[in-house]
Short mmCIF file of C-alpha atoms in Angstrom, two decimals:
data_model
loop_
_atom_site.label_atom_id
_atom_site.label_comp_id
_atom_site.label_asym_id
_atom_site.label_seq_id
_atom_site.Cartn_x
_atom_site.Cartn_y
_atom_site.Cartn_z
CA MET A 1101 124.78 -93.22 8.76
CA LYS A 1102 124.76 -91.30 12.06
CA HIS A 1103 124.79 -94.61 13.90
CA ILE A 1104 127.85 -95.82 11.98
CA LEU A 1105 129.67 -92.50 12.67
CA SER A 1106 128.94 -92.78 16.37
CA ILE A 1107 130.33 -96.34 16.47
CA ILE A 1108 133.49 -95.15 14.65
CA ALA A 1109 133.94 -92.18 17.07
CA ILE A 1110 133.52 -94.42 20.10
CA ALA A 1111 136.00 -96.85 18.67
CA PHE A 1112 138.48 -94.06 18.03
CA ILE A 1113 138.17 -92.72 21.57
CA LEU A 1114 138.62 -96.18 23.05
CA THR A 1115 141.60 -96.77 20.83
CA SER A 1116 143.12 -93.40 21.84
CA CYS A 1117 142.51 -94.07 25.52
CA GLY A 1118 144.01 -97.48 25.18
CA GLU A 1119 146.99 -96.09 23.35
CA GLU A 1120 147.39 -93.28 25.99
CA LYS A 1121 147.14 -95.80 28.76
CA LYS A 1122 149.66 -97.97 26.99
CA ASN A 1123 152.05 -94.98 26.63
CA SER A 1124 151.42 -93.48 30.11
CA VAL A 1125 154.37 -92.35 32.21
CA GLU A 1126 153.75 -95.19 34.67
CA LYS A 1127 153.89 -97.80 31.90
CA VAL A 1128 156.99 -96.23 30.38
CA LEU A 1129 158.70 -96.22 33.76
CA GLU A 1130 157.74 -99.85 34.33
CA SER A 1131 159.38 -100.79 31.03
CA ASN A 1132 162.81 -99.92 32.40
CA ASN A 1133 163.78 -99.14 28.79
CA LEU A 1134 166.08 -96.11 28.67
CA GLU A 1135 165.27 -95.28 25.08
CA THR A 1136 161.53 -95.48 25.69
CA ILE A 1137 161.80 -93.20 28.76
CA ARG A 1138 163.88 -90.63 26.82
CA THR A 1139 161.38 -90.64 23.97
CA LYS A 1140 158.49 -90.07 26.42
CA ARG A 1141 160.28 -87.17 28.09
CA ALA A 1142 161.01 -85.48 24.75
CA GLU A 1143 157.34 -85.88 23.84
CA LEU A 1144 156.18 -84.19 27.09
CA VAL A 1145 158.70 -81.31 26.69
CA GLY A 1146 157.36 -80.66 23.22
CA GLN A 1147 153.79 -80.58 24.52
CA GLN A 1148 154.85 -78.14 27.32
CA GLU A 1149 156.43 -75.71 24.85
CA ALA A 1150 153.36 -75.81 22.64
CA ILE A 1151 151.09 -75.04 25.62
CA HIS A 1152 153.29 -72.07 26.74
CA ALA A 1153 153.19 -70.64 23.22
CA LYS A 1154 149.39 -70.86 23.16
CA ILE A 1155 149.16 -69.20 26.66
CA LYS A 1156 151.36 -66.34 25.46
CA LEU A 1157 149.07 -65.76 22.47
CA LEU A 1158 146.06 -65.72 24.79
CA ASP A 1159 147.74 -63.19 27.16
CA GLU A 1160 148.58 -60.86 24.28
CA LYS A 1161 145.01 -60.91 23.08
CA ILE A 1162 143.66 -60.28 26.59
CA SER A 1163 146.05 -57.33 26.99
CA GLU A 1164 144.91 -55.93 23.66
CA LEU A 1165 141.19 -56.21 24.46
CA ASP A 1166 141.33 -55.24 28.20
CA THR A 1167 142.20 -51.49 28.04
CA THR A 1168 141.86 -50.93 31.83
CA LYS A 1169 144.32 -53.58 32.97
CA ASN A 1170 147.48 -51.43 32.87
CA ILE A 1171 145.99 -48.06 33.91
CA PRO A 1172 147.25 -46.98 37.37
CA LEU A 1173 144.55 -46.13 39.90
CA ILE A 1174 145.15 -42.79 41.70
CA THR A 1175 143.56 -40.16 43.91
CA THR A 1176 143.78 -36.42 43.29
CA PHE A 1177 143.07 -33.08 44.94
CA THR A 1178 142.63 -29.55 43.69
CA ALA A 1179 145.22 -26.91 44.54
CA LYS A 1180 143.39 -24.01 46.22
CA GLN A 1181 144.82 -20.65 47.23
CA GLU A 1182 144.68 -20.10 50.99
CA VAL A 1183 146.29 -18.13 53.79
CA PHE A 1184 149.57 -19.72 54.89
CA ASN A 1185 151.12 -18.76 58.22
CA HIS A 1186 154.57 -20.20 58.78
CA MET A 1187 155.48 -20.60 62.45
CA LEU A 1188 159.01 -20.58 63.82
CA GLU A 1189 159.13 -23.03 66.74
CA LEU A 1190 161.37 -22.19 69.71
CA GLN A 1191 161.53 -22.60 73.47
CA GLY A 1192 161.65 -19.85 76.06
CA ASN A 1193 161.54 -19.18 79.78
CA VAL A 1194 159.05 -17.05 81.65
CA THR A 1195 160.50 -14.14 83.58
CA THR A 1196 159.46 -10.77 84.96
CA LYS A 1197 161.20 -7.49 85.51
CA ASN A 1198 159.50 -7.39 88.91
CA LEU A 1199 161.41 -10.24 90.50
CA MET A 1200 164.10 -9.25 92.96
CA VAL A 1201 166.15 -10.58 95.82
CA ILE A 1202 166.62 -7.63 98.17
CA THR A 1203 170.04 -7.11 99.75
CA PRO A 1204 170.82 -4.55 102.49
CA GLU A 1205 172.57 -1.25 101.92
CA TYR A 1206 173.95 -1.16 105.45
CA ASN A 1207 176.11 -3.43 107.59
CA GLY A 1208 174.65 -4.52 110.90
CA ILE A 1209 172.19 -6.74 112.73
CA LEU A 1210 168.79 -7.42 111.16
CA THR A 1211 166.75 -6.30 114.14
CA ASN A 1212 163.23 -6.50 112.67
CA VAL A 1213 161.42 -8.31 109.83
CA TYR A 1214 157.90 -6.93 109.43
CA VAL A 1215 156.52 -9.23 106.71
CA LYS A 1216 155.76 -12.91 106.18
CA GLU A 1217 156.06 -15.21 103.16
CA GLY A 1218 153.05 -14.92 100.89
CA GLN A 1219 152.17 -11.44 102.17
CA LYS A 1220 151.23 -8.79 99.60
CA VAL A 1221 153.09 -5.51 99.95
CA THR A 1222 152.99 -2.14 98.24
CA LYS A 1223 155.83 -0.11 96.80
CA GLY A 1224 157.77 1.72 99.53
CA GLN A 1225 156.36 -0.38 102.36
CA VAL A 1226 158.85 -1.10 105.19
CA LEU A 1227 159.87 -4.76 105.10
CA ALA A 1228 162.70 -4.91 107.64
CA ARG A 1229 165.06 -2.79 109.71
CA ILE A 1230 168.78 -3.01 110.47
CA ASP A 1231 170.39 -1.75 113.68
CA ASP A 1232 171.75 1.72 112.90
CA GLY A 1233 174.73 1.45 115.25
CA GLY A 1234 174.06 4.84 116.90
CA LEU A 1235 173.33 6.80 113.72
CA GLY A 1236 170.02 7.96 115.16
CA GLN A 1237 171.75 9.60 118.14
CA GLN A 1238 174.32 11.23 115.89
CA LEU A 1239 171.52 12.59 113.74
CA ALA A 1240 169.78 14.07 116.78
CA GLN A 1241 172.97 15.87 117.85
CA LEU A 1242 173.61 17.16 114.35
CA GLN A 1243 170.02 18.34 114.11
CA ILE A 1244 170.48 20.42 117.29
CA GLN A 1245 173.60 22.01 115.84
CA ALA A 1246 171.83 22.60 112.55
CA ASP A 1247 168.90 24.27 114.31
CA LEU A 1248 171.29 26.59 116.16
CA ALA A 1249 173.12 27.40 112.93
CA LYS A 1250 169.78 28.15 111.29
CA THR A 1251 168.73 30.53 114.10
CA THR A 1252 172.08 32.31 113.98
CA PHE A 1253 171.88 32.67 110.21
CA GLU A 1254 168.32 34.04 110.30
CA ARG A 1255 169.25 36.68 112.90
CA GLN A 1256 172.40 37.65 111.03
CA LYS A 1257 170.36 37.92 107.82
CA ARG A 1258 167.86 40.28 109.42
CA LEU A 1259 170.70 42.49 110.64
CA TRP A 1260 172.38 42.42 107.22
CA ASP A 1261 169.09 43.33 105.55
CA GLN A 1262 169.05 46.42 107.88
CA LYS A 1263 172.65 47.19 106.93
CA ILE A 1264 173.81 46.32 110.43
CA GLY A 1265 176.96 44.29 110.88
CA SER A 1266 179.58 43.24 108.35
CA GLU A 1267 179.09 41.16 105.24
CA ILE A 1268 181.64 38.65 106.40
CA GLN A 1269 179.58 37.87 109.53
CA TYR A 1270 176.51 37.26 107.33
CA LEU A 1271 178.42 34.97 104.96
CA GLN A 1272 179.99 33.00 107.81
CA ALA A 1273 176.55 32.41 109.40
CA LYS A 1274 175.13 31.32 106.06
CA SER A 1275 178.02 28.95 105.36
CA SER A 1276 177.78 27.41 108.83
CA TYR A 1277 174.04 26.81 108.44
CA GLU A 1278 174.36 25.27 104.98
CA SER A 1279 177.20 23.04 106.12
CA GLN A 1280 175.23 21.79 109.14
CA GLN A 1281 172.13 21.18 106.99
CA GLN A 1282 174.16 19.22 104.45
CA ALA A 1283 175.65 17.06 107.23
CA VAL A 1284 172.12 16.35 108.54
CA ASN A 1285 170.91 15.35 105.07
CA GLN A 1286 173.86 13.03 104.54
CA LEU A 1287 173.28 11.34 107.86
CA LYS A 1288 169.57 10.99 107.09
CA GLN A 1289 170.43 9.28 103.83
CA GLN A 1290 172.80 6.98 105.68
CA LEU A 1291 170.17 6.24 108.31
CA ALA A 1292 167.55 5.54 105.60
CA LYS A 1293 169.70 2.64 104.42
CA THR A 1294 168.95 0.82 107.66
CA THR A 1295 165.28 0.58 106.60
CA VAL A 1296 164.50 -2.05 103.95
CA ARG A 1297 161.56 -1.05 101.75
CA ALA A 1298 159.67 -2.79 98.93
CA PRO A 1299 161.03 -1.62 95.53
CA PHE A 1300 157.66 -2.38 93.90
CA SER A 1301 154.26 -3.79 94.77
CA GLY A 1302 154.14 -7.58 94.86
CA THR A 1303 154.22 -10.68 97.03
CA ILE A 1304 156.87 -11.76 99.52
CA ASP A 1305 158.05 -15.03 98.03
CA ASP A 1306 160.77 -15.94 100.53
CA ILE A 1307 162.28 -14.64 103.77
CA ILE A 1308 165.88 -15.66 103.20
CA THR A 1309 167.60 -14.19 106.27
CA GLU A 1310 166.02 -14.47 109.68
CA GLN A 1311 165.69 -11.70 112.21
CA GLY A 1312 168.77 -11.30 114.43
CA SER A 1313 171.30 -12.23 111.76
CA VAL A 1314 174.30 -10.10 110.92
CA VAL A 1315 174.02 -8.81 107.35
CA GLY A 1316 176.51 -7.28 104.93
CA ALA A 1317 175.75 -4.45 102.54
CA GLY A 1318 175.19 -5.71 99.00
CA GLN A 1319 176.01 -9.30 99.97
CA THR A 1320 173.43 -10.86 102.28
CA GLN A 1321 170.17 -11.91 100.60
CA LEU A 1322 167.27 -10.77 102.77
CA ILE A 1323 163.93 -11.16 101.00
CA ARG A 1324 162.70 -12.27 97.58
CA ILE A 1325 159.76 -10.29 96.23
CA VAL A 1326 157.87 -11.00 93.03
CA ASN A 1327 155.06 -9.43 91.02
CA LEU A 1328 153.22 -11.75 88.58
CA ASP A 1329 151.40 -8.98 86.72
CA ASN A 1330 154.06 -7.96 84.22
CA MET A 1331 155.21 -11.37 82.97
CA TYR A 1332 157.00 -12.05 79.70
CA ILE A 1333 158.93 -14.77 77.90
CA GLU A 1334 162.49 -14.26 76.77
CA THR A 1335 163.96 -16.40 74.01
CA GLU A 1336 166.87 -16.32 71.56
CA VAL A 1337 166.15 -16.29 67.81
CA PRO A 1338 168.69 -17.20 65.09
CA GLU A 1339 169.99 -14.13 63.26
CA ARG A 1340 168.56 -15.22 59.88
CA TYR A 1341 165.09 -14.35 61.18
CA ILE A 1342 165.99 -10.79 62.22
CA SER A 1343 163.94 -9.27 59.38
CA ASN A 1344 160.89 -11.45 60.00
CA VAL A 1345 160.66 -11.71 63.79
CA VAL A 1346 159.87 -8.15 64.84
CA ALA A 1347 157.69 -6.41 67.41
CA GLY A 1348 153.99 -7.05 66.82
CA LYS A 1349 154.33 -10.51 65.27
CA ASN A 1350 151.75 -13.07 66.43
CA VAL A 1351 152.93 -15.76 68.82
CA GLN A 1352 151.28 -18.92 70.12
CA VAL A 1353 152.58 -19.87 73.55
CA GLU A 1354 152.04 -23.38 74.90
CA PHE A 1355 152.61 -24.28 78.55
CA ALA A 1356 152.71 -28.08 78.54
CA VAL A 1357 152.75 -28.46 82.33
CA LEU A 1358 149.68 -26.22 82.66
CA GLY A 1359 147.84 -27.63 79.64
CA LYS A 1360 147.38 -24.03 78.53
CA THR A 1361 147.85 -22.17 75.22
CA ILE A 1362 147.92 -18.37 74.88
CA ASP A 1363 147.83 -16.17 71.79
CA THR A 1364 149.97 -13.07 72.20
CA LYS A 1365 152.52 -10.91 70.34
CA VAL A 1366 156.21 -10.11 70.26
CA ARG A 1367 156.68 -7.14 72.60
CA GLN A 1368 160.28 -6.31 71.82
CA ALA A 1369 163.01 -7.58 69.48
CA SER A 1370 166.62 -6.77 70.26
CA ASP A 1371 168.81 -4.97 67.73
CA PHE A 1372 171.92 -6.63 69.14
CA ILE A 1373 173.19 -9.95 67.76
CA ASN A 1374 175.13 -12.08 70.21
CA PRO A 1375 178.47 -12.85 68.48
CA ALA A 1376 178.90 -16.04 70.52
CA ASN A 1377 175.83 -17.88 69.17
CA ARG A 1378 174.57 -15.52 66.41
CA THR A 1379 171.17 -14.97 68.00
CA PHE A 1380 169.11 -11.98 69.14
CA LYS A 1381 166.68 -11.79 72.04
CA VAL A 1382 162.95 -11.19 71.86
CA GLU A 1383 160.42 -10.53 74.60
CA ILE A 1384 156.88 -11.87 74.40
CA ALA A 1385 154.27 -10.40 76.71
CA ILE A 1386 152.22 -12.90 78.75
CA PRO A 1387 148.85 -11.98 80.28
CA ASN A 1388 148.60 -13.58 83.72
CA LYS A 1389 145.30 -12.59 85.32
CA GLU A 1390 144.90 -15.97 87.01
CA LYS A 1391 148.48 -15.86 88.41
CA THR A 1392 149.08 -19.45 87.25
CA ILE A 1393 152.18 -18.61 85.19
CA LYS A 1394 155.32 -18.50 87.30
CA PRO A 1395 158.87 -17.22 86.66
CA ASN A 1396 161.27 -19.71 85.02
CA LEU A 1397 158.39 -21.78 83.59
CA THR A 1398 159.35 -23.34 80.24
CA ALA A 1399 157.15 -22.55 77.24
CA LYS A 1400 156.96 -23.75 73.63
CA LEU A 1401 156.72 -20.83 71.21
CA LYS A 1402 155.34 -20.65 67.69
CA ILE A 1403 156.25 -17.26 66.21
CA ASN A 1404 154.63 -16.20 62.93
CA ASP A 1405 157.67 -15.27 60.83
CA TYR A 1406 156.05 -15.52 57.37
CA THR A 1407 152.54 -15.08 55.95
CA SER A 1408 151.22 -15.59 52.40
CA GLU A 1409 147.62 -14.60 51.67
CA ASN A 1410 147.34 -16.71 48.47
CA ALA A 1411 149.52 -19.74 49.02
CA LEU A 1412 149.28 -23.04 47.14
CA LEU A 1413 150.05 -25.89 49.53
CA VAL A 1414 150.76 -29.55 48.74
CA PRO A 1415 151.74 -32.55 50.92
CA GLN A 1416 155.50 -33.04 51.06
CA SER A 1417 154.99 -36.77 50.50
CA ILE A 1418 153.94 -36.33 46.85
CA ILE A 1419 157.02 -34.33 45.80
CA SER A 1420 159.82 -36.15 43.97
CA GLU A 1421 163.22 -35.01 42.76
CA ASN A 1422 164.98 -35.73 39.47
CA ALA A 1423 168.68 -36.26 38.78
CA GLU A 1424 169.24 -32.50 38.36
CA GLY A 1425 167.85 -31.83 41.83
CA GLU A 1426 164.60 -30.34 40.51
CA GLN A 1427 161.40 -31.02 42.42
CA TYR A 1428 158.27 -32.13 40.61
CA VAL A 1429 154.69 -33.32 41.05
CA TYR A 1430 152.20 -34.96 38.70
CA VAL A 1431 149.02 -33.26 37.53
CA VAL A 1432 146.11 -34.79 35.66
CA LYS A 1433 145.15 -33.34 32.26
CA ASN A 1434 142.35 -34.12 29.80
CA LYS A 1435 140.26 -36.16 32.24
CA ASN A 1436 137.17 -37.75 30.65
CA ALA A 1437 133.79 -38.71 32.09
CA ASN A 1438 135.15 -42.08 33.25
CA GLY A 1439 137.79 -40.39 35.40
CA GLU A 1440 140.60 -41.29 33.01
CA GLY A 1441 143.26 -38.71 32.17
CA VAL A 1442 146.92 -38.19 31.42
CA ALA A 1443 149.58 -37.75 34.11
CA ASN A 1444 151.92 -34.82 33.38
CA ARG A 1445 155.13 -34.16 35.28
CA VAL A 1446 155.45 -30.51 36.40
CA ILE A 1447 158.66 -28.96 37.73
CA ILE A 1448 157.95 -26.81 40.79
CA LYS A 1449 159.75 -24.39 43.10
CA THR A 1450 158.92 -24.69 46.77
CA GLY A 1451 159.12 -22.38 49.77
CA LYS A 1452 158.55 -22.85 53.48
CA THR A 1453 157.15 -25.96 55.10
CA GLN A 1454 154.71 -26.27 57.98
CA GLY A 1455 153.98 -29.71 59.38
CA ASP A 1456 153.44 -32.09 56.45
CA VAL A 1457 152.68 -29.43 53.82
CA ILE A 1458 154.91 -27.15 51.76
CA GLU A 1459 154.20 -23.97 49.82
CA VAL A 1460 154.61 -24.14 46.04
CA LEU A 1461 155.95 -20.84 44.71
CA GLU A 1462 156.18 -21.72 40.99
CA GLY A 1463 155.00 -24.47 38.64
CA ILE A 1464 151.32 -24.96 39.43
CA GLU A 1465 148.29 -22.71 39.28
CA ASN A 1466 145.15 -22.34 41.33
CA GLY A 1467 142.59 -25.05 40.53
CA VAL A 1468 144.97 -27.59 38.95
CA GLU A 1469 144.27 -31.26 39.76
CA ILE A 1470 147.29 -32.87 41.43
CA ILE A 1471 147.93 -36.59 41.95
CA LYS A 1472 148.11 -37.57 45.61
CA GLU A 1473 147.92 -41.34 46.21
CA GLY A 1474 149.95 -43.09 43.50
CA ALA A 1475 152.08 -40.02 42.73
CA ARG A 1476 155.33 -42.00 43.05
CA SER A 1477 154.26 -44.89 40.81
CA VAL A 1478 153.00 -43.08 37.69
CA LYS A 1479 155.05 -41.93 34.69
CA ASP A 1480 154.97 -38.78 32.62
CA GLY A 1481 152.38 -39.09 29.84
CA GLN A 1482 150.81 -42.25 31.30
CA THR A 1483 147.06 -42.77 31.27
CA VAL A 1484 145.65 -42.89 34.80
CA LYS A 1485 142.24 -43.42 36.36
CA VAL A 1486 141.07 -41.18 39.20
CA LEU A 1487 139.37 -43.15 41.95
CA THR A 1488 138.67 -40.28 44.36
CA TYR A 1489 138.82 -36.56 43.77
CA GLU A 1490 139.18 -34.19 46.70
CA THR A 1491 138.68 -30.45 46.82
CA GLY A 1492 139.87 -28.02 49.43
CA LYS A 1493 143.01 -27.87 51.54
CA ASN A 1494 145.81 -29.78 49.80
CA GLY A 1495 143.80 -32.94 49.76
#
């Protein structure tokens, strides 16, 4: 019986193959019969539709059985409270109150220059001298007259104390002496202007006018002197920061050309707002023990204008915005042992930014798990699978 069935099956297969070969596309095309070709095409189209229907049924069943296929894969981090220091970034120039170009107080010829460039000098030290034009001789003559007036006054006073002579003689002698002494003092003051002295201790940076030149009072630049001990940076801060940028605030100063960074503080904040650009000036003290920081050097400033002791920070890249302009992030709730949970959209209120992070003021709490990678592709209420979970600073 089995043998007969096998013979029948083989015969059927051979018949089918022969029939298929007989009805193959090549044979149909060789027939050049339009009706036969159309019939064959309709047959193939019908087979194609049947196959697509079966594939669709298979896909639906696979989707039903494979529960992980449509679950987005994400990474998360835990929001942790931390200290947040916001830094206002500005530029400023180094200066010093002890930087001066000395000009003469007297007209004449610069007869002597007693210092050289690079020389250290002390306050009050004589730097140069201007020809006095005969003031010294005039002073000597006046001094002689003053000495005589003094002697006359002293003698007249002794007589007046003994009730000898008239009061008018005593008063005339006193007036003459005081007048002569005042004239001497005025000439001494005038003569002192011919001597150029250091207004403070420092270093001679430049001899601008050479010895022998004619100089004009208040006009000719003689010598530049500088002291690098009391250096500071001056910068202009927008008026909206007037309540936050005050004396004592921490400042990080970076000198790019020196490859140097200094931590210091705001020394003084002006109470005057410039109406032209709506800014106020601040001074930032700069320690300069090594004397490497020079006047007019440009510096990059980071001024601490805001501090929060318990801030919640998140990357700016994970924040989205809805049609109403509200900002939101996604958090993961009800996470199981397999790392699968539900993505929930949370509306947040943000504050200041620093670099690539931003402070969240409202909407999330300490310890909540926030979606990082994949935050822009998930939907509210969607099941997600956490691949990596980070703890600590905003992921």
